[in-house]
Amino acid sequence: QLQLVESGGGLVQPGGSLRLSCAASGFTLDYYAIGWFRQAPGKEREGVSCIASRDSSTKHADSVKGRFTISRDNAKNTVYLQMNSLKPDDTAVYYCAADDDYYSDYRRPGGYDYWGQGTQVTVSS
């Protein structure tokens, strides 16, 4: 059974950092493009970052560029989202998703095949 499990969310003060993990089971992440998405209450789902499968090229939304970094550790079958300089507007449930392709843009969530259950990130003082 193919499964993605996010972890690492929590409550953090503005300006703080968190690292989210997306662990895969039942399949090898090496061959999948991975994206991170978020959804805040009352708002539409928003693409945050994506990473390609082979050359690990990355792309980040303007709203997080310079603050968030997506990376992958194929040996651990895990993708990470390092989030620095967090703002209250970053509060949301964060999801990772996998696409059986070399690259899948975070602006097109419909292209992703598998989704995790999400992890809550709350930025508040």
Coordinates of C-alpha atoms in Angstrom, one line a residue:
Q1 CA 0.0 0.0 0.0
L2 CA 1.4 3.3 -1.1
Q3 CA 1.4 5.8 1.8
L4 CA 2.8 9.2 2.6
V5 CA 3.1 10.4 6.2
E6 CA 3.9 14.0 7.2
S7 CA 5.3 14.9 10.5
G8 CA 7.1 17.8 12.2
G9 CA 4.3 20.2 12.5
G10 CA 3.5 22.1 15.7
L11 CA 3.2 25.5 17.4
V12 CA 6.0 28.0 16.8
Q13 CA 6.4 31.7 17.5
P14 CA 6.7 34.2 14.6
G15 CA 10.3 34.1 13.3
G16 CA 10.8 30.6 14.4
S17 CA 11.6 27.4 12.4
L18 CA 10.2 24.0 11.8
R19 CA 11.2 21.1 9.6
L20 CA 8.4 19.0 8.1
S21 CA 9.1 15.4 7.0
C22 CA 7.3 13.4 4.4
A23 CA 8.0 9.7 4.7
A24 CA 7.0 7.2 2.1
S25 CA 6.1 3.6 2.5
G26 CA 5.2 1.0 -0.1
F27 CA 7.1 2.8 -2.8
T28 CA 10.5 4.5 -3.5
L29 CA 10.4 8.2 -3.5
D30 CA 13.5 8.4 -5.8
Y31 CA 11.3 8.1 -8.9
Y32 CA 8.6 10.5 -7.8
A33 CA 8.3 14.3 -8.0
I34 CA 7.2 15.6 -4.6
G35 CA 5.2 18.7 -3.7
W36 CA 4.3 20.4 -0.5
F37 CA 0.9 22.1 -0.2
R38 CA -0.9 23.9 2.5
Q39 CA -4.5 24.9 3.3
A40 CA -5.5 27.4 5.9
P41 CA -9.0 27.5 7.4
G42 CA -11.4 29.1 4.9
K43 CA -8.8 29.3 2.2
E44 CA -8.1 27.3 -0.9
R45 CA -5.2 24.8 -1.0
E46 CA -2.0 26.5 -2.0
G47 CA 1.1 25.0 -3.6
V48 CA 4.3 25.8 -1.7
S49 CA 7.2 23.9 -3.1
C50 CA 8.2 21.0 -5.4
I51 CA 11.2 18.9 -6.1
A52 CA 12.0 16.8 -9.2
S53 CA 12.8 13.1 -9.0
R54 CA 16.1 12.8 -10.7
D55 CA 18.1 16.0 -10.5
S56 CA 16.2 17.3 -7.4
S57 CA 15.7 20.7 -9.0
T58 CA 13.3 22.7 -6.8
K59 CA 10.8 25.5 -7.1
H60 CA 9.1 27.6 -4.4
A61 CA 6.1 29.8 -4.4
D62 CA 6.9 33.5 -4.1
S63 CA 5.2 33.7 -0.7
V64 CA 7.8 31.3 0.8
K65 CA 10.9 31.9 -1.4
G66 CA 14.0 32.6 0.6
R67 CA 12.3 31.2 3.8
F68 CA 11.4 27.6 2.9
T69 CA 13.6 24.9 1.4
I70 CA 12.5 21.6 0.0
S71 CA 15.0 18.7 -0.1
R72 CA 15.0 15.0 -0.4
D73 CA 17.0 12.2 1.2
N74 CA 16.5 9.1 -1.0
A75 CA 18.4 6.9 1.4
K76 CA 15.7 7.6 4.0
N77 CA 12.9 7.7 1.5
T78 CA 11.9 11.1 2.9
V79 CA 11.4 14.6 1.6
Y80 CA 11.7 17.6 3.9
L81 CA 10.4 21.1 4.0
Q82 CA 12.6 23.4 6.1
M83 CA 10.6 26.5 7.1
N84 CA 12.4 29.5 8.6
S85 CA 11.3 33.0 9.5
L86 CA 7.8 31.7 10.0
K87 CA 4.9 34.2 9.9
P88 CA 1.3 33.9 11.2
D89 CA 0.2 33.7 7.6
D90 CA 2.1 30.4 7.3
T91 CA -0.4 28.8 9.6
A92 CA -2.1 25.9 7.8
V93 CA -2.3 22.2 7.4
Y94 CA 0.6 21.1 5.3
Y95 CA 0.4 18.2 2.9
C96 CA 3.0 16.4 0.8
A97 CA 2.1 14.7 -2.4
A98 CA 3.9 12.5 -4.9
D99 CA 3.6 12.3 -8.7
D100 CA 4.9 9.4 -10.7
D101 CA 6.9 11.6 -13.0
Y102 CA 10.2 13.4 -13.2
Y103 CA 8.7 16.8 -12.4
S104 CA 5.3 18.1 -11.2
D105 CA 4.7 21.8 -10.6
Y106 CA 3.4 22.9 -7.2
R107 CA 0.9 25.1 -9.1
R108 CA -0.9 22.1 -10.5
P109 CA -1.9 19.9 -7.6
G110 CA -4.2 17.9 -9.8
G111 CA -1.1 16.3 -11.3
Y112 CA -0.2 14.6 -8.0
D113 CA -1.3 11.0 -7.5
Y114 CA -0.7 10.3 -3.8
W115 CA -1.3 12.5 -0.8
G116 CA -0.5 12.4 2.9
Q117 CA -2.9 13.1 5.7
G118 CA -1.4 16.5 6.6
T119 CA 0.3 18.0 9.6
Q120 CA -0.8 21.2 11.4
V121 CA 1.6 24.2 11.5
T122 CA 0.5 27.1 13.8
V123 CA 2.6 30.3 14.0
S124 CA 1.5 32.4 16.9
S125 CA 2.9 34.3 19.8

